[in-house]
Amino acid sequence: MVILNTPSQILSFDEGKIEQVLNNLISNAVKYSYPNSTITVKVFKGNHQIITQVVDEGQGISENEIDGIFKPFKKTSTKPTGGENSHGLGLAIVKKIIDGHDGSVGVSSELGKGSTFYFVLPI
Ligand SMILES: Nc1ncnc2c1ncn2[C@@H]1O[C@H](COP(=O)(O)OP(=O)(O)OP(=O)(O)O)[C@@H](O)[C@H]1O
Ligand SMILES: [Mg+2]
C-alpha cells in the first residue's frame, strides 16, 4: 500500500497491483505496435483524481470490435506484431484491479492510427 500525502489530498493504492496494470497496458502497447514506434505514458492530476494514459501509435482497434474489450477472453482482429501469445485476459485483470481501487478504465482507438488506454484513480 502506497500513500501519497499532500496537505489536503491522499492517494492510496496497492503498488504491486498498479505495477501489474501498467505492465499489462505497456506490454499490450508494445505487442500491438510495429517496431520503432513511440509509446508514451502520461499522468495527469485533477482535483479529485489521477489519470494515467498509455498511448501507442500501433494498429489500433476497429470501432465495432472495441465493445467488451475489458471482458475476459475478448480478443479483436488486431493481432500481435511479433508472434506473441494472446489470451484475452490482460485487460480483464486491469479492469478488476482498477475496480478494486474504486477507479475506472477506458480506451479510445482508431484503426491504423493507434490506441490510448487509460485508468483513473480517485484521490
Ligand atoms: N494497445 C492495443 N492496440 C491494439 N489492440 C489492442 C491493444 N491492447 C489490446 N488490444 C486488443 O484487445 C484484445 C484484448 O487484450 P488483452 O490484453 O485483454 O489480451 P491479450 O493481449 O490478447 O492477451 P493477454 O492475456 O496475454 O494479455 C487483444 O487481443 C487485442 O486484440
Ligand atoms: Mg494483453
Tab-separated table of N, CA and C and ligand atoms in Angstrom:
chain	number	residue	atom	x	y	z
A	1	MET	N	0.851	-1.204	0.000
A	1	MET	CA	0.000	0.000	0.000
A	1	MET	C	0.880	1.244	0.000
A	2	VAL	N	0.651	2.135	-0.961
A	2	VAL	CA	1.418	3.371	-1.023
A	2	VAL	C	0.477	4.526	-0.768
A	3	ILE	N	0.895	5.453	0.036
A	3	ILE	CA	0.052	6.626	0.267
A	3	ILE	C	0.848	7.876	-0.087
A	4	LEU	N	0.366	8.608	-1.103
A	4	LEU	CA	0.998	9.877	-1.441
A	4	LEU	C	0.221	10.948	-0.701
A	5	ASN	N	0.889	11.679	0.129
A	5	ASN	CA	0.172	12.588	1.024
A	5	ASN	C	0.615	14.031	0.785
A	6	THR	N	-0.291	14.865	0.323
A	6	THR	CA	-0.029	16.297	0.258
A	6	THR	C	-0.920	16.911	1.330
A	7	PRO	N	-0.794	18.190	1.663
A	7	PRO	CA	-1.523	18.724	2.817
A	7	PRO	C	-2.997	18.332	2.865
A	8	SER	N	-3.698	18.339	1.733
A	8	SER	CA	-5.138	18.084	1.823
A	8	SER	C	-5.591	16.858	1.028
A	9	GLN	N	-4.656	16.168	0.358
A	9	GLN	CA	-5.106	15.110	-0.541
A	9	GLN	C	-4.331	13.811	-0.326
A	10	ILE	N	-5.031	12.713	-0.378
A	10	ILE	CA	-4.379	11.415	-0.184
A	10	ILE	C	-4.729	10.499	-1.358
A	11	LEU	N	-3.694	9.891	-1.963
A	11	LEU	CA	-3.908	8.862	-2.973
A	11	LEU	C	-3.323	7.581	-2.411
A	12	SER	N	-4.143	6.576	-2.219
A	12	SER	CA	-3.594	5.322	-1.718
A	12	SER	C	-3.875	4.216	-2.724
A	13	PHE	N	-2.867	3.387	-2.947
A	13	PHE	CA	-3.041	2.290	-3.903
A	13	PHE	C	-2.073	1.170	-3.585
A	14	ASP	N	-2.411	-0.005	-4.100
A	14	ASP	CA	-1.551	-1.175	-3.938
A	14	ASP	C	-0.473	-1.118	-5.027
A	15	GLU	N	0.755	-0.871	-4.594
A	15	GLU	CA	1.856	-0.632	-5.530
A	15	GLU	C	2.048	-1.795	-6.512
A	16	GLY	N	2.026	-3.021	-5.995
A	16	GLY	CA	2.245	-4.197	-6.842
A	16	GLY	C	1.148	-4.354	-7.883
A	17	LYS	N	-0.087	-4.077	-7.458
A	17	LYS	CA	-1.224	-4.247	-8.371
A	17	LYS	C	-1.226	-3.159	-9.464
A	18	ILE	N	-0.899	-1.938	-9.081
A	18	ILE	CA	-0.874	-0.870	-10.096
A	18	ILE	C	0.314	-1.081	-11.047
A	19	GLU	N	1.387	-1.665	-10.524
A	19	GLU	CA	2.506	-2.030	-11.401
A	19	GLU	C	2.037	-3.066	-12.436
A	20	GLN	N	1.213	-4.015	-11.968
A	20	GLN	CA	0.669	-5.044	-12.868
A	20	GLN	C	-0.208	-4.398	-13.960
A	21	VAL	N	-1.005	-3.401	-13.573
A	21	VAL	CA	-1.846	-2.681	-14.544
A	21	VAL	C	-0.960	-2.023	-15.604
A	22	LEU	N	0.078	-1.305	-15.139
A	22	LEU	CA	0.962	-0.623	-16.092
A	22	LEU	C	1.689	-1.636	-16.977
A	23	ASN	N	2.133	-2.745	-16.384
A	23	ASN	CA	2.799	-3.788	-17.185
A	23	ASN	C	1.889	-4.300	-18.283
A	24	ASN	N	0.625	-4.570	-17.934
A	24	ASN	CA	-0.324	-5.085	-18.933
A	24	ASN	C	-0.550	-4.068	-20.046
A	25	LEU	N	-0.751	-2.807	-19.676
A	25	LEU	CA	-1.069	-1.800	-20.701
A	25	LEU	C	0.156	-1.504	-21.578
A	26	ILE	N	1.340	-1.417	-20.936
A	26	ILE	CA	2.542	-1.108	-21.730
A	26	ILE	C	2.928	-2.311	-22.596
A	27	SER	N	2.770	-3.531	-22.054
A	27	SER	CA	3.136	-4.698	-22.878
A	27	SER	C	2.155	-4.858	-24.043
A	28	ASN	N	0.872	-4.521	-23.832
A	28	ASN	CA	-0.056	-4.519	-24.968
A	28	ASN	C	0.372	-3.480	-26.010
A	29	ALA	N	0.741	-2.290	-25.542
A	29	ALA	CA	1.141	-1.225	-26.474
A	29	ALA	C	2.291	-1.703	-27.358
A	30	VAL	N	3.246	-2.415	-26.736
A	30	VAL	CA	4.394	-2.941	-27.496
A	30	VAL	C	3.932	-4.041	-28.452
A	31	LYS	N	3.113	-4.937	-27.900
A	31	LYS	CA	2.703	-6.156	-28.621
A	31	LYS	C	1.861	-5.868	-29.874
A	32	TYR	N	1.072	-4.793	-29.820
A	32	TYR	CA	0.172	-4.493	-30.946
A	32	TYR	C	0.669	-3.324	-31.794
A	33	SER	N	1.963	-2.948	-31.594
A	33	SER	CA	2.583	-1.899	-32.410
A	33	SER	C	3.689	-2.513	-33.258
A	34	TYR	N	4.098	-1.779	-34.289
A	34	TYR	CA	5.237	-2.195	-35.096
A	34	TYR	C	6.524	-1.627	-34.498
A	35	PRO	N	7.670	-2.261	-34.801
A	35	PRO	CA	8.939	-1.782	-34.238
A	35	PRO	C	9.190	-0.305	-34.574
A	36	ASN	N	9.929	0.361	-33.678
A	36	ASN	CA	10.348	1.757	-33.848
A	36	ASN	C	9.220	2.774	-33.783
A	37	SER	N	8.078	2.376	-33.242
A	37	SER	CA	7.048	3.388	-32.995
A	37	SER	C	7.175	3.842	-31.543
A	38	THR	N	6.468	4.915	-31.217
A	38	THR	CA	6.614	5.520	-29.883
A	38	THR	C	5.465	5.119	-28.973
A	39	ILE	N	5.788	4.807	-27.725
A	39	ILE	CA	4.768	4.548	-26.694
A	39	ILE	C	4.994	5.579	-25.584
A	40	THR	N	3.939	6.245	-25.195
A	40	THR	CA	4.068	7.323	-24.208
A	40	THR	C	3.165	7.043	-23.018
A	41	VAL	N	3.704	7.222	-21.825
A	41	VAL	CA	2.885	7.117	-20.609
A	41	VAL	C	2.713	8.535	-20.055
A	42	LYS	N	1.454	8.955	-19.873
A	42	LYS	CA	1.172	10.311	-19.388
A	42	LYS	C	0.383	10.215	-18.089
A	43	VAL	N	0.712	11.068	-17.140
A	43	VAL	CA	-0.017	11.093	-15.864
A	43	VAL	C	-0.499	12.522	-15.619
A	44	PHE	N	-1.806	12.675	-15.373
A	44	PHE	CA	-2.393	13.990	-15.107
A	44	PHE	C	-3.033	13.979	-13.724
A	45	LYS	N	-2.928	15.095	-13.047
A	45	LYS	CA	-3.604	15.204	-11.748
A	45	LYS	C	-4.772	16.171	-11.875
A	46	GLY	N	-5.969	15.676	-11.554
A	46	GLY	CA	-7.129	16.551	-11.481
A	46	GLY	C	-7.396	16.898	-10.030
A	47	ASN	N	-8.530	17.554	-9.773
A	47	ASN	CA	-8.852	17.933	-8.393
A	47	ASN	C	-9.136	16.717	-7.526
A	48	HIS	N	-9.781	15.708	-8.122
A	48	HIS	CA	-10.212	14.561	-7.325
A	48	HIS	C	-9.720	13.234	-7.889
A	49	GLN	N	-8.823	13.293	-8.866
A	49	GLN	CA	-8.395	12.046	-9.491
A	49	GLN	C	-7.020	12.166	-10.145
A	50	ILE	N	-6.391	11.008	-10.303
A	50	ILE	CA	-5.153	10.908	-11.082
A	50	ILE	C	-5.481	10.086	-12.322
A	51	ILE	N	-5.153	10.622	-13.492
A	51	ILE	CA	-5.441	9.929	-14.749
A	51	ILE	C	-4.119	9.484	-15.362
A	52	THR	N	-4.016	8.203	-15.687
A	52	THR	CA	-2.807	7.672	-16.332
A	52	THR	C	-3.180	7.138	-17.702
A	53	GLN	N	-2.450	7.580	-18.728
A	53	GLN	CA	-2.722	7.134	-20.103
A	53	GLN	C	-1.503	6.400	-20.655
A	54	VAL	N	-1.747	5.322	-21.393
A	54	VAL	CA	-0.691	4.658	-22.169
A	54	VAL	C	-1.083	4.817	-23.637
A	55	VAL	N	-0.262	5.574	-24.352
A	55	VAL	CA	-0.594	5.967	-25.726
A	55	VAL	C	0.339	5.242	-26.695
A	56	ASP	N	-0.230	4.547	-27.677
A	56	ASP	CA	0.627	3.929	-28.694
A	56	ASP	C	0.244	4.399	-30.092
A	57	GLU	N	1.174	4.152	-31.019
A	57	GLU	CA	0.945	4.512	-32.425
A	57	GLU	C	0.801	3.240	-33.250
A	58	GLY	N	0.185	2.218	-32.627
A	58	GLY	CA	0.118	0.898	-33.252
A	58	GLY	C	-1.046	0.728	-34.199
A	59	GLN	N	-1.520	-0.508	-34.285
A	59	GLN	CA	-2.527	-0.857	-35.298
A	59	GLN	C	-3.907	-0.294	-34.991
A	60	GLY	N	-4.154	-0.006	-33.701
A	60	GLY	CA	-5.484	0.458	-33.333
A	60	GLY	C	-6.496	-0.684	-33.355
A	61	ILE	N	-7.730	-0.344	-32.998
A	61	ILE	CA	-8.811	-1.343	-32.888
A	61	ILE	C	-10.014	-0.769	-33.616
A	62	SER	N	-10.696	-1.607	-34.399
A	62	SER	CA	-11.843	-1.069	-35.141
A	62	SER	C	-12.993	-0.789	-34.179
A	63	GLU	N	-13.761	0.245	-34.511
A	63	GLU	CA	-14.818	0.744	-33.633
A	63	GLU	C	-15.818	-0.357	-33.254
A	64	ASN	N	-16.145	-1.204	-34.218
A	64	ASN	CA	-17.177	-2.215	-33.930
A	64	ASN	C	-16.661	-3.418	-33.150
A	65	GLU	N	-15.367	-3.408	-32.806
A	65	GLU	CA	-14.822	-4.527	-32.013
A	65	GLU	C	-14.425	-4.100	-30.605
A	66	ILE	N	-14.547	-2.812	-30.314
A	66	ILE	CA	-13.985	-2.302	-29.060
A	66	ILE	C	-14.882	-2.611	-27.857
A	67	ASP	N	-16.163	-2.842	-28.141
A	67	ASP	CA	-17.108	-3.142	-27.062
A	67	ASP	C	-16.693	-4.430	-26.339
A	68	GLY	N	-16.699	-4.389	-25.019
A	68	GLY	CA	-16.398	-5.600	-24.243
A	68	GLY	C	-14.926	-5.942	-24.185
A	69	ILE	N	-14.064	-5.003	-24.582
A	69	ILE	CA	-12.628	-5.322	-24.651
A	69	ILE	C	-12.024	-5.583	-23.263
A	70	PHE	N	-12.683	-5.084	-22.206
A	70	PHE	CA	-12.185	-5.329	-20.847
A	70	PHE	C	-12.795	-6.591	-20.230
A	71	LYS	N	-13.550	-7.360	-21.036
A	71	LYS	CA	-14.128	-8.612	-20.522
A	71	LYS	C	-13.166	-9.785	-20.782
A	72	PRO	N	-13.203	-10.809	-19.887
A	72	PRO	CA	-12.279	-11.942	-20.049
A	72	PRO	C	-12.434	-12.628	-21.407
A	73	PHE	N	-11.306	-12.980	-21.992
A	73	PHE	CA	-11.194	-13.743	-23.242
A	73	PHE	C	-11.653	-12.986	-24.482
A	74	LYS	N	-11.968	-11.691	-24.343
A	74	LYS	CA	-12.310	-10.896	-25.529
A	74	LYS	C	-11.033	-10.562	-26.300
A	75	LYS	N	-10.995	-10.951	-27.563
A	75	LYS	CA	-9.875	-10.580	-28.429
A	75	LYS	C	-10.462	-9.894	-29.664
A	76	THR	N	-9.645	-9.115	-30.354
A	76	THR	CA	-10.138	-8.450	-31.557
A	76	THR	C	-9.331	-8.947	-32.753
A	77	SER	N	-9.636	-8.444	-33.925
A	77	SER	CA	-8.866	-8.879	-35.097
A	77	SER	C	-7.498	-8.198	-35.173
A	78	THR	N	-7.207	-7.294	-34.234
A	78	THR	CA	-5.841	-6.753	-34.128
A	78	THR	C	-4.968	-7.797	-33.439
A	79	LYS	N	-3.967	-8.283	-34.143
A	79	LYS	CA	-3.138	-9.384	-33.630
A	79	LYS	C	-1.735	-8.886	-33.262
A	80	PRO	N	-1.036	-9.617	-32.366
A	80	PRO	CA	0.338	-9.228	-32.014
A	80	PRO	C	1.233	-9.149	-33.252
A	81	THR	N	2.176	-8.194	-33.233
A	81	THR	CA	3.034	-7.994	-34.412
A	81	THR	C	4.322	-8.818	-34.355
A	82	GLY	N	4.616	-9.403	-33.174
A	82	GLY	CA	5.878	-10.130	-33.054
A	82	GLY	C	5.689	-11.600	-32.728
A	83	GLY	N	4.514	-12.129	-33.030
A	83	GLY	CA	4.256	-13.548	-32.764
A	83	GLY	C	4.015	-13.876	-31.296
A	84	GLU	N	3.726	-12.853	-30.462
A	84	GLU	CA	3.485	-13.101	-29.036
A	84	GLU	C	2.173	-13.852	-28.830
A	85	ASN	N	2.060	-14.459	-27.619
A	85	ASN	CA	0.808	-15.120	-27.248
A	85	ASN	C	-0.277	-14.089	-26.985
A	86	SER	N	-1.536	-14.523	-27.140
A	86	SER	CA	-2.667	-13.638	-26.875
A	86	SER	C	-3.789	-14.479	-26.285
A	87	HIS	N	-4.115	-14.199	-25.014
A	87	HIS	CA	-5.137	-14.992	-24.322
A	87	HIS	C	-6.411	-14.205	-24.077
A	88	GLY	N	-6.334	-12.900	-24.222
A	88	GLY	CA	-7.521	-12.071	-23.966
A	88	GLY	C	-7.814	-11.851	-22.494
A	89	LEU	N	-6.779	-11.942	-21.651
A	89	LEU	CA	-7.025	-11.811	-20.207
A	89	LEU	C	-6.455	-10.543	-19.576
A	90	GLY	N	-5.428	-9.957	-20.202
A	90	GLY	CA	-4.719	-8.838	-19.580
A	90	GLY	C	-5.633	-7.670	-19.220
A	91	LEU	N	-6.484	-7.270	-20.137
A	91	LEU	CA	-7.338	-6.105	-19.877
A	91	LEU	C	-8.428	-6.413	-18.844
A	92	ALA	N	-8.880	-7.665	-18.798
A	92	ALA	CA	-9.862	-8.045	-17.762
A	92	ALA	C	-9.226	-7.917	-16.380
A	93	ILE	N	-7.956	-8.289	-16.275
A	93	ILE	CA	-7.229	-8.154	-14.994
A	93	ILE	C	-7.061	-6.673	-14.654
A	94	VAL	N	-6.705	-5.876	-15.665
A	94	VAL	CA	-6.577	-4.421	-15.457
A	94	VAL	C	-7.871	-3.859	-14.876
A	95	LYS	N	-8.997	-4.220	-15.476
A	95	LYS	CA	-10.281	-3.677	-15.006
A	95	LYS	C	-10.596	-4.124	-13.582
A	96	LYS	N	-10.322	-5.382	-13.298
A	96	LYS	CA	-10.604	-5.897	-11.953
A	96	LYS	C	-9.781	-5.138	-10.898
A	97	ILE	N	-8.519	-4.914	-11.193
A	97	ILE	CA	-7.653	-4.205	-10.238
A	97	ILE	C	-8.128	-2.765	-10.057
A	98	ILE	N	-8.446	-2.102	-11.148
A	98	ILE	CA	-8.849	-0.685	-11.036
A	98	ILE	C	-10.226	-0.580	-10.374
A	99	ASP	N	-11.133	-1.491	-10.692
A	99	ASP	CA	-12.427	-1.512	-9.978
A	99	ASP	C	-12.189	-1.657	-8.473
A	100	GLY	N	-11.224	-2.500	-8.118
A	100	GLY	CA	-10.900	-2.726	-6.708
A	100	GLY	C	-10.321	-1.498	-6.018
A	101	HIS	N	-9.888	-0.519	-6.805
A	101	HIS	CA	-9.399	0.759	-6.257
A	101	HIS	C	-10.458	1.864	-6.394
A	102	ASP	N	-11.697	1.472	-6.700
A	102	ASP	CA	-12.792	2.439	-6.926
A	102	ASP	C	-12.481	3.394	-8.080
A	103	GLY	N	-11.730	2.905	-9.056
A	103	GLY	CA	-11.386	3.732	-10.212
A	103	GLY	C	-12.156	3.311	-11.449
A	104	SER	N	-11.719	3.815	-12.593
A	104	SER	CA	-12.361	3.425	-13.850
A	104	SER	C	-11.305	3.292	-14.947
A	105	VAL	N	-11.659	2.520	-15.984
A	105	VAL	CA	-10.742	2.288	-17.103
A	105	VAL	C	-11.447	2.656	-18.402
A	106	GLY	N	-10.680	2.906	-19.440
A	106	GLY	CA	-11.295	3.201	-20.731
A	106	GLY	C	-10.275	3.149	-21.843
A	107	VAL	N	-10.777	3.289	-23.063
A	107	VAL	CA	-9.906	3.256	-24.246
A	107	VAL	C	-10.504	4.132	-25.336
A	108	SER	N	-9.629	4.795	-26.076
A	108	SER	CA	-10.068	5.370	-27.343
A	108	SER	C	-9.058	4.908	-28.392
A	109	SER	N	-9.553	4.570	-29.560
A	109	SER	CA	-8.666	3.968	-30.552
A	109	SER	C	-9.171	4.242	-31.954
A	110	GLU	N	-8.223	4.312	-32.871
A	110	GLU	CA	-8.600	4.447	-34.275
A	110	GLU	C	-7.780	3.450	-35.080
A	111	LEU	N	-8.485	2.654	-35.884
A	111	LEU	CA	-7.804	1.620	-36.676
A	111	LEU	C	-6.730	2.267	-37.550
A	112	GLY	N	-5.508	1.734	-37.477
A	112	GLY	CA	-4.404	2.250	-38.287
A	112	GLY	C	-3.686	3.438	-37.678
A	113	LYS	N	-4.223	4.002	-36.610
A	113	LYS	CA	-3.594	5.207	-36.028
A	113	LYS	C	-3.006	4.955	-34.640
A	114	GLY	N	-3.634	4.067	-33.853
A	114	GLY	CA	-3.125	3.807	-32.507
A	114	GLY	C	-4.227	3.813	-31.467
A	115	SER	N	-3.822	3.596	-30.234
A	115	SER	CA	-4.780	3.466	-29.126
A	115	SER	C	-4.285	4.225	-27.914
A	116	THR	N	-5.238	4.707	-27.128
A	116	THR	CA	-4.942	5.276	-25.819
A	116	THR	C	-5.767	4.521	-24.778
A	117	PHE	N	-5.102	3.784	-23.908
A	117	PHE	CA	-5.769	3.134	-22.777
A	117	PHE	C	-5.513	3.996	-21.548
A	118	TYR	N	-6.518	4.142	-20.703
A	118	TYR	CA	-6.326	4.980	-19.514
A	118	TYR	C	-7.017	4.385	-18.298
A	119	PHE	N	-6.515	4.765	-17.118
A	119	PHE	CA	-7.221	4.431	-15.883
A	119	PHE	C	-7.204	5.643	-14.965
A	120	VAL	N	-8.269	5.729	-14.185
A	120	VAL	CA	-8.477	6.881	-13.312
A	120	VAL	C	-8.539	6.370	-11.873
A	121	LEU	N	-7.730	6.961	-10.992
A	121	LEU	CA	-7.766	6.599	-9.569
A	121	LEU	C	-8.251	7.802	-8.767
A	122	PRO	N	-9.186	7.574	-7.852
A	122	PRO	CA	-9.685	8.699	-7.049
A	122	PRO	C	-8.666	9.145	-6.006
A	123	ILE	N	-8.624	10.443	-5.759
A	123	ILE	CA	-7.778	10.984	-4.689
A	123	ILE	C	-8.640	11.095	-3.435
B	1	LIG	N1	-2.714	-1.412	-27.416
B	1	LIG	C1	-3.511	-2.167	-28.175
B	1	LIG	N2	-3.620	-1.929	-29.508
B	1	LIG	C2	-4.447	-2.674	-30.283
B	1	LIG	N3	-5.197	-3.695	-29.830
B	1	LIG	C3	-5.124	-3.978	-28.525
B	1	LIG	C4	-4.295	-3.241	-27.621
B	1	LIG	N4	-4.456	-3.749	-26.382
B	1	LIG	C5	-5.338	-4.756	-26.501
B	1	LIG	N5	-5.744	-4.909	-27.795
B	1	LIG	C6	-6.744	-5.868	-28.306
B	1	LIG	O1	-7.552	-6.244	-27.204
B	1	LIG	C7	-7.512	-7.660	-27.010
B	1	LIG	C8	-7.580	-7.948	-25.513
B	1	LIG	O2	-6.364	-7.521	-24.872
B	1	LIG	P1	-5.859	-8.304	-23.587
B	1	LIG	O3	-4.653	-7.615	-23.064
B	1	LIG	O4	-7.018	-8.498	-22.672
B	1	LIG	O5	-5.495	-9.751	-24.114
B	1	LIG	P2	-4.251	-10.260	-24.985
B	1	LIG	O6	-3.199	-9.195	-25.104
B	1	LIG	O7	-4.829	-10.841	-26.243
B	1	LIG	O8	-3.689	-11.487	-24.127
B	1	LIG	P3	-3.047	-11.472	-22.667
B	1	LIG	O9	-3.981	-12.296	-21.840
B	1	LIG	O10	-1.704	-12.098	-22.867
B	1	LIG	O11	-2.954	-10.041	-22.193
B	1	LIG	C9	-6.240	-8.117	-27.694
B	1	LIG	O12	-6.353	-9.465	-28.108
B	1	LIG	C10	-6.125	-7.149	-28.871
B	1	LIG	O13	-6.930	-7.597	-29.936
B	2	MG	MG	-2.592	-8.250	-23.199
